CSV table of C-alpha atoms in Angstrom, one decimal:
chain,number,residue,atom,x,y,z
A,705,MET,CA,24.0,-97.0,11.7
A,706,PRO,CA,26.7,-98.4,14.0
A,707,PRO,CA,28.3,-96.0,16.5
A,708,LYS,CA,31.3,-94.3,15.0
A,709,THR,CA,34.7,-95.1,16.4
A,710,LEU,CA,36.0,-92.1,18.3
A,711,GLY,CA,39.4,-90.7,17.4
A,712,ASP,CA,40.5,-90.3,21.0
A,713,THR,CA,39.5,-93.9,21.8
A,714,MET,CA,41.5,-95.2,18.9
A,715,LEU,CA,44.5,-93.1,19.7
A,716,ARG,CA,44.5,-94.0,23.4
A,717,ALA,CA,44.3,-97.7,22.5
A,718,HIS,CA,47.3,-97.3,20.2
A,719,VAL,CA,49.4,-95.3,22.5
A,720,SER,CA,48.7,-97.5,25.6
A,721,ALA,CA,50.1,-100.4,23.7
A,722,LEU,CA,53.4,-98.7,22.9
A,723,PRO,CA,56.6,-99.6,24.9
A,724,VAL,CA,57.8,-96.6,26.9
A,725,PRO,CA,61.3,-96.0,28.4
A,726,GLU,CA,61.6,-97.3,31.9
A,727,PHE,CA,63.7,-95.4,34.4
A,728,ALA,CA,65.1,-97.0,37.6
A,729,GLU,CA,65.1,-93.8,39.5
A,730,THR,CA,62.8,-90.8,39.5
A,731,ALA,CA,64.3,-87.3,39.4
A,732,TRP,CA,63.2,-85.4,42.5
A,733,THR,CA,64.1,-81.8,43.0
A,734,PRO,CA,62.3,-79.9,45.8
A,735,PRO,CA,61.1,-76.5,44.5
A,736,PRO,CA,61.1,-73.2,46.4
A,737,PRO,CA,57.7,-72.1,47.7
A,738,LEU,CA,55.3,-71.7,44.8
A,739,SER,CA,54.8,-68.0,45.7
A,740,GLU,CA,58.6,-67.5,45.0
A,741,ALA,CA,58.9,-69.9,42.0
A,742,ARG,CA,59.5,-68.8,38.4
A,743,VAL,CA,57.3,-70.9,36.1
A,744,ALA,CA,57.8,-71.9,32.5
A,745,VAL,CA,55.7,-73.8,30.0
A,746,VAL,CA,57.1,-76.6,27.8
A,747,THR,CA,54.6,-77.9,25.3
A,748,THR,CA,54.7,-80.5,22.5
A,749,ALA,CA,52.3,-78.6,20.3
A,750,ALA,CA,55.2,-77.4,18.1
A,751,LEU,CA,54.1,-73.8,18.5
A,752,HIS,CA,55.8,-71.0,16.6
A,753,PRO,CA,55.1,-67.4,15.7
A,754,GLU,CA,53.3,-66.9,12.3
A,755,GLY,CA,56.0,-66.6,9.7
A,756,GLY,CA,58.6,-68.0,12.1
A,757,GLU,CA,60.5,-71.2,11.6
A,758,ALA,CA,58.3,-74.2,12.0
A,759,LEU,CA,59.4,-77.6,13.4
A,760,THR,CA,59.4,-80.4,10.9
A,761,PRO,CA,57.7,-83.7,11.6
A,762,PHE,CA,60.0,-85.7,14.0
A,763,ALA,CA,62.2,-82.6,14.7
A,764,THR,CA,64.1,-83.3,17.9
A,765,THR,CA,65.0,-79.7,18.6
A,766,TYR,CA,62.6,-77.0,20.0
A,767,THR,CA,61.3,-73.6,19.4
A,768,VAL,CA,62.0,-70.7,21.8
A,769,LEU,CA,58.9,-68.7,22.6
A,770,ASP,CA,59.2,-65.2,24.0
A,771,ALA,CA,56.6,-64.7,26.7
A,772,SER,CA,55.4,-61.5,25.1
A,773,GLN,CA,54.6,-63.3,21.8
A,774,ARG,CA,51.0,-64.6,22.1
A,775,LYS,CA,50.0,-64.8,18.5
A,776,LEU,CA,51.2,-68.3,17.8
A,777,VAL,CA,50.6,-71.0,15.2
A,778,LEU,CA,49.8,-74.6,16.0
A,779,GLY,CA,52.7,-76.3,14.2
A,780,HIS,CA,52.0,-79.9,15.3
A,781,TRP,CA,51.7,-82.2,12.2
A,782,SER,CA,49.1,-84.6,13.5
A,783,GLN,CA,45.5,-84.6,12.5
A,784,ASN,CA,44.7,-86.9,15.4
A,785,PHE,CA,43.7,-84.4,18.0
A,786,ASP,CA,41.2,-81.6,18.4
A,787,ARG,CA,43.1,-78.8,16.6
A,788,SER,CA,40.3,-76.3,16.9
A,789,ALA,CA,40.7,-75.9,20.7
A,790,PHE,CA,44.0,-74.0,20.4
A,791,THR,CA,42.3,-71.7,17.8
A,792,ILE,CA,39.4,-71.0,20.1
A,793,ASP,CA,41.7,-70.3,23.1
A,794,PRO,CA,45.5,-70.9,23.1
A,795,ASN,CA,45.4,-71.1,26.9
A,796,VAL,CA,44.0,-74.6,26.6
A,797,VAL,CA,47.5,-75.6,25.4
A,798,TYR,CA,49.7,-72.7,26.3
A,799,PRO,CA,48.3,-71.1,29.5
A,800,LEU,CA,50.4,-68.0,29.7
A,801,ASP,CA,47.3,-65.7,30.4
A,802,ARG,CA,46.5,-68.0,33.4
A,803,LEU,CA,50.1,-67.9,34.6
A,804,ASP,CA,50.1,-64.1,34.3
A,805,GLU,CA,47.0,-64.1,36.5
A,806,LEU,CA,48.7,-66.4,39.1
A,807,ALA,CA,51.7,-64.1,39.2
A,808,ALA,CA,49.6,-61.0,39.6
A,809,ASP,CA,47.8,-62.5,42.6
A,810,GLY,CA,51.0,-63.8,44.1
A,811,THR,CA,50.2,-67.5,43.7
A,812,ILE,CA,53.4,-68.0,41.8
A,813,GLY,CA,56.5,-65.9,42.0
A,814,SER,CA,56.9,-65.0,38.3
A,815,VAL,CA,56.3,-66.1,34.7
A,816,ALA,CA,59.5,-67.0,32.9
A,817,PRO,CA,60.7,-64.8,30.1
A,818,ARG,CA,60.9,-67.7,27.6
A,819,HIS,CA,58.9,-70.8,27.0
A,820,PHE,CA,59.6,-73.8,24.8
A,821,ALA,CA,57.8,-76.0,22.2
A,822,PHE,CA,58.8,-79.4,20.9
A,823,ALA,CA,57.2,-81.4,18.1
A,824,GLY,CA,54.7,-83.9,19.4
A,825,ASN,CA,55.4,-86.2,16.5
A,826,GLN,CA,58.3,-88.3,17.8
A,827,PRO,CA,59.7,-91.8,17.4
A,828,ASP,CA,58.3,-94.1,20.1
A,829,ASP,CA,61.5,-94.1,22.2
A,830,VAL,CA,62.0,-90.3,22.0
A,831,SER,CA,65.7,-91.1,22.3
A,832,ALA,CA,67.0,-88.0,20.5
A,833,VAL,CA,64.8,-85.7,22.7
A,834,ARG,CA,66.0,-87.5,25.8
A,835,LEU,CA,69.6,-87.3,24.9
A,836,ASP,CA,69.9,-84.0,23.0
A,837,GLY,CA,67.0,-81.6,22.6
A,838,GLY,CA,65.7,-82.2,26.1
A,839,PRO,CA,68.9,-81.5,28.0
A,840,ALA,CA,69.6,-78.5,25.8
A,841,CYS,CA,66.2,-77.1,26.6
A,842,ALA,CA,66.7,-77.8,30.3
A,843,ALA,CA,69.9,-75.8,30.2
A,844,GLU,CA,68.0,-72.8,28.7
A,845,LEU,CA,65.4,-73.1,31.5
A,846,LYS,CA,68.1,-73.1,34.2
A,847,ALA,CA,69.8,-70.1,32.6
A,848,ASP,CA,66.5,-68.3,32.9
A,849,GLY,CA,66.2,-69.2,36.6
A,850,VAL,CA,63.2,-71.3,36.1
A,851,ASP,CA,62.1,-73.3,39.2
A,852,VAL,CA,58.9,-75.1,37.9
A,853,VAL,CA,58.1,-76.3,34.4
A,854,LEU,CA,54.5,-77.0,33.4
A,855,LEU,CA,54.5,-79.7,30.7
A,856,THR,CA,51.5,-79.6,28.3
A,857,PRO,CA,51.4,-82.6,26.1
A,858,VAL,CA,49.6,-82.5,22.7
B,862,MET,CA,58.0,-94.0,33.2
B,863,ARG,CA,57.7,-92.7,36.7
B,864,PRO,CA,57.9,-89.0,36.1
B,865,PRO,CA,58.3,-87.0,39.4
B,866,ARG,CA,54.9,-85.3,39.4
B,867,ALA,CA,52.0,-85.9,37.0
B,868,LEU,CA,48.4,-84.9,37.0
B,869,HIS,CA,46.6,-87.3,34.8
B,870,CYS,CA,43.9,-85.5,33.0
B,871,GLU,CA,41.5,-87.6,30.9
B,872,PHE,CA,40.5,-84.7,28.7
B,873,PRO,CA,40.2,-84.7,24.9
B,874,ILE,CA,43.6,-85.0,23.2
B,875,GLY,CA,44.6,-81.5,22.1
B,876,ARG,CA,43.1,-79.9,25.2
B,877,PRO,CA,45.6,-80.5,28.0
B,878,LEU,CA,44.0,-77.7,30.1
B,879,GLY,CA,40.6,-79.2,29.5
B,880,LYS,CA,38.3,-76.5,28.3
B,881,PRO,CA,39.0,-73.6,25.9
B,882,GLY,CA,37.5,-70.3,27.0
B,883,ASP,CA,37.0,-71.5,30.6
B,884,ALA,CA,39.5,-69.7,32.7
B,885,ALA,CA,38.1,-71.1,36.0
B,886,PHE,CA,38.5,-74.6,34.8
B,887,GLN,CA,42.0,-74.0,33.5
B,888,HIS,CA,42.9,-72.5,36.9
B,889,ASP,CA,41.5,-75.6,38.6
B,890,VAL,CA,43.8,-77.8,36.5
B,891,LEU,CA,46.8,-75.6,37.3
B,892,ARG,CA,46.0,-75.5,41.0
B,893,ARG,CA,45.8,-79.3,41.2
B,894,ALA,CA,49.1,-79.6,39.2
B,895,PHE,CA,50.9,-77.1,41.4
B,896,ALA,CA,49.6,-78.8,44.5
B,897,LEU,CA,51.8,-81.8,43.6
B,898,LEU,CA,54.8,-79.6,44.3
B,899,GLU,CA,54.0,-79.7,48.0
B,900,ARG,CA,54.6,-83.5,48.3
B,901,GLU,CA,57.7,-84.5,50.2
B,902,SER,CA,58.5,-87.5,48.1
B,903,GLY,CA,57.6,-89.0,44.7
B,904,PRO,CA,56.9,-90.1,42.1
B,905,VAL,CA,53.4,-88.6,42.4
B,906,LEU,CA,50.6,-89.5,40.0
B,907,GLU,CA,47.1,-88.1,40.6
B,908,ASP,CA,43.9,-88.1,38.5
B,909,HIS,CA,42.0,-85.0,37.8
B,910,PRO,CA,38.4,-85.9,39.0
B,911,GLU,CA,36.6,-84.7,35.8
B,912,VAL,CA,36.6,-86.8,32.6
B,913,ILE,CA,35.8,-85.1,29.4
B,914,VAL,CA,35.0,-87.2,26.3
B,915,ALA,CA,35.3,-85.9,22.7
B,916,ASP,CA,32.1,-87.2,21.3
B,917,GLU,CA,32.7,-85.7,17.8
B,918,GLN,CA,29.3,-84.1,17.4
B,919,PRO,CA,29.5,-81.8,14.4
B,920,ILE,CA,29.0,-78.1,15.0
B,921,SER,CA,26.0,-76.5,13.6
B,922,CYS,CA,27.4,-74.2,10.9
B,923,PRO,CA,25.3,-72.5,8.2
B,924,MET,CA,27.1,-72.4,4.9
B,925,PRO,CA,26.8,-70.0,2.0
B,926,ALA,CA,24.6,-71.2,-0.9
B,927,ARG,CA,26.4,-72.5,-4.1
B,928,PHE,CA,27.5,-69.5,-6.2
B,929,ASP,CA,29.1,-70.9,-9.4
B,930,PRO,CA,27.6,-74.3,-10.4
B,931,ASP,CA,30.3,-74.8,-13.0
B,932,LEU,CA,33.0,-75.1,-10.3
B,933,PRO,CA,33.7,-78.3,-8.3
B,934,PRO,CA,31.5,-78.0,-5.2
B,935,ALA,CA,34.5,-77.9,-2.8
B,936,VAL,CA,36.1,-75.1,-4.8
B,937,ASP,CA,32.9,-73.1,-4.8
B,938,GLU,CA,32.4,-73.8,-1.1
B,939,ALA,CA,35.9,-72.6,-0.2
B,940,ARG,CA,35.5,-69.4,-2.1
B,941,GLY,CA,32.1,-68.9,-0.3
B,942,ILE,CA,33.6,-69.0,3.2
B,943,ARG,CA,36.5,-66.7,2.5
B,944,GLY,CA,34.9,-63.8,4.2
B,945,ALA,CA,34.3,-65.7,7.3
B,946,TYR,CA,37.9,-66.9,7.3
B,947,ASP,CA,39.2,-63.3,6.9
B,948,ARG,CA,37.0,-62.2,9.8
B,949,SER,CA,38.3,-65.0,12.0
B,950,ARG,CA,41.9,-64.2,11.1
B,951,ALA,CA,41.4,-60.5,11.8
B,952,ARG,CA,39.8,-61.1,15.1
B,953,ARG,CA,42.5,-63.4,16.4
B,954,GLY,CA,45.4,-61.7,14.6
B,955,VAL,CA,47.0,-65.0,13.5
B,956,THR,CA,46.2,-68.0,11.3
B,957,ASN,CA,47.2,-71.6,11.1
B,958,VAL,CA,47.0,-71.5,7.3
B,959,GLY,CA,50.5,-71.2,5.8
B,960,ARG,CA,52.2,-74.6,6.2
B,961,ALA,CA,52.0,-75.3,2.4
B,962,MET,CA,50.1,-72.3,1.0
B,963,ASP,CA,48.4,-69.1,1.7
B,964,PRO,CA,44.6,-68.8,1.9
B,965,ASP,CA,44.3,-67.5,-1.7
B,966,THR,CA,45.6,-70.9,-2.8
B,967,VAL,CA,43.0,-73.1,-0.9
B,968,PRO,CA,40.6,-73.3,-3.9
B,969,GLU,CA,43.4,-74.2,-6.2
B,970,ALA,CA,44.5,-77.0,-3.8
B,971,LEU,CA,41.0,-78.3,-3.7
B,972,ALA,CA,40.8,-78.3,-7.5
B,973,ALA,CA,44.0,-80.4,-7.5
B,974,LEU,CA,42.5,-82.9,-4.9
B,975,LYS,CA,39.4,-83.1,-7.2
B,976,GLN,CA,41.6,-84.3,-10.0
B,977,ILE,CA,43.2,-86.9,-7.8
B,978,ALA,CA,39.8,-88.1,-6.4
B,979,ASP,CA,38.7,-88.4,-10.1
B,980,GLY,CA,41.5,-90.8,-10.8
B,981,ALA,CA,44.4,-88.7,-12.0
B,982,ASP,CA,47.9,-89.9,-11.2
B,983,TRP,CA,48.5,-88.2,-7.8
B,984,LYS,CA,52.2,-87.7,-8.6
B,985,SER,CA,51.4,-85.8,-11.7
B,986,VAL,CA,48.8,-83.4,-10.2
B,987,ARG,CA,50.3,-80.1,-9.2
B,988,LEU,CA,49.5,-79.9,-5.5
B,989,PRO,CA,50.5,-76.6,-3.8
B,990,GLY,CA,53.4,-77.3,-1.5
B,991,LYS,CA,53.8,-80.8,-2.9
B,992,ASN,CA,53.0,-82.3,0.6
B,993,THR,CA,49.7,-84.0,1.0
B,994,VAL,CA,49.6,-83.7,4.8
B,995,ALA,CA,50.6,-80.0,4.8
B,996,VAL,CA,48.0,-79.2,2.2
B,997,THR,CA,45.2,-80.9,4.0
B,998,LEU,CA,46.2,-79.3,7.3
B,999,ASP,CA,46.0,-75.9,5.7
B,1000,ILE,CA,42.6,-76.7,4.1
B,1001,ARG,CA,41.3,-77.9,7.5
B,1002,ALA,CA,42.7,-74.8,9.3
B,1003,TYR,CA,41.1,-72.5,6.7
B,1004,TYR,CA,37.7,-74.2,7.1
B,1005,GLU,CA,37.8,-74.6,10.9
B,1006,GLU,CA,38.9,-71.0,11.4
B,1007,ALA,CA,36.0,-69.9,9.2
B,1008,ALA,CA,33.6,-72.2,11.0
B,1009,LEU,CA,34.4,-70.4,14.3
B,1010,GLU,CA,32.9,-67.3,12.8
B,1011,LEU,CA,29.9,-69.1,11.2
B,1012,ALA,CA,28.9,-71.5,13.9
B,1013,ASP,CA,25.9,-71.0,16.1
B,1014,GLY,CA,25.9,-71.4,19.9
B,1015,PRO,CA,28.7,-71.9,22.4
B,1016,ALA,CA,32.3,-72.6,21.6
B,1017,PRO,CA,32.6,-75.9,19.6
B,1018,GLY,CA,33.1,-79.1,21.7
B,1019,PRO,CA,36.1,-81.4,21.3
B,1020,ARG,CA,36.6,-82.6,17.7
B,1021,ALA,CA,33.3,-80.9,16.8
B,1022,ALA,CA,35.0,-78.8,14.1
B,1023,GLU,CA,36.8,-81.8,12.8
B,1024,ALA,CA,33.5,-83.8,12.6
B,1025,TRP,CA,31.9,-80.9,10.8
B,1026,PHE,CA,34.7,-80.6,8.3
B,1027,PHE,CA,34.9,-84.3,7.4
B,1028,GLU,CA,31.2,-85.1,7.7
B,1029,LYS,CA,29.4,-81.9,6.6
B,1030,THR,CA,31.6,-80.1,4.0
B,1031,GLU,CA,32.3,-80.7,0.4
B,1032,ALA,CA,36.0,-80.1,1.1
B,1033,GLY,CA,36.1,-82.7,3.9
B,1034,ALA,CA,34.5,-85.3,1.6
B,1035,LEU,CA,36.9,-84.5,-1.1
B,1036,VAL,CA,40.0,-84.8,1.1
B,1037,LEU,CA,38.8,-88.3,2.2
B,1038,ALA,CA,38.1,-89.3,-1.5
B,1039,ALA,CA,41.5,-88.1,-2.6
B,1040,ARG,CA,43.1,-89.9,0.3
B,1041,ALA,CA,41.4,-93.1,-0.7
B,1042,GLU,CA,42.4,-92.7,-4.3
B,1043,ILE,CA,46.1,-92.1,-3.4
B,1044,LYS,CA,46.0,-95.2,-1.3
B,1045,ARG,CA,44.4,-97.1,-4.2
B,1046,GLN,CA,47.2,-96.0,-6.5
B,1047,GLY,CA,49.7,-97.7,-4.2
B,1048,ALA,CA,51.4,-94.6,-2.5
B,1049,GLN,CA,53.3,-95.1,0.7
B,1050,GLU,CA,51.2,-95.0,3.8
B,1051,GLY,CA,52.8,-91.8,5.0
B,1052,ILE,CA,51.6,-90.0,1.9
B,1053,TRP,CA,47.9,-90.7,2.4
B,1054,LEU,CA,47.2,-91.9,5.9
B,1055,TYR,CA,47.9,-88.6,7.7
B,1056,MET,CA,45.8,-86.5,5.3
B,1057,ALA,CA,42.9,-87.0,7.8
B,1058,PRO,CA,42.5,-88.4,11.4
B,1059,VAL,CA,43.1,-92.2,11.4
B,1060,GLN,CA,39.5,-93.0,12.4
B,1061,ARG,CA,38.2,-91.4,9.3
């Protein structure tokens, strides 16, 4: 039997051939010391509370996740990744327990009160997220006094 | 793209922190990511030193024996693992089933897919939720959540539950058969392709 083609191998080959937006300049904002920084998570796993509003495929808005809500559903519409990992341990995508531990031992200043989830299924240029959903989410993060954002792509 | 700070992690897709259930490893990833904040200029792109490959080896998962030989095998199978699904849901307090249907409807959805796989016009078959992708995601979630209760050994490796579902279960084989039939009937690619991972 020939070796089977692995899903991650196929997906990486596909994605690596896609054009991506090119930016002439890199945004650069010096953060406060990590021990004083407020940290938030932004993920593309389309997480939402069970029974809560789910993101549709290609949605360019986002879901607001209260930090106290830990029973979340993996709303991402793709079958092309390991969906069981989040079921086994949500921290592998949404590491709020780890951030709580880092806040408790003083490594980070605090964990933000709200976190945010986008839909990972997007058009290749992600133009609507760049021009609309992304800046709106950034405004919410700034309103919460967030200094550092941890992006977890799915 | 030149993002300001990126830690490139060659981990299985769907596991950005690398290893579920391994707090020490997750902390290592976070420590390396946060260390990038100490740089005085950017962009910064660093590799995590560990590479993890999703080899898609199916989990070992004992399944209940057939109960009702008059039912399609996948329908009988889904009914047989309901107890394991319920225990999994109770233990975690949440389920990923619910995109198109509730868990009570999973056997009915599999019966509908059996009709399609046997050649019925896919547009005429009453599929719960009327969305082929949502239905198959719910069926997968139902099975994979049950499998986490039934599987032997350590936590399943990357794509191990997926490999088990599509290679070892009646439901997985039925989803692939229904997908092939919907494609054969000339449906748009978006209707059938995403019913399963693209490599399957």
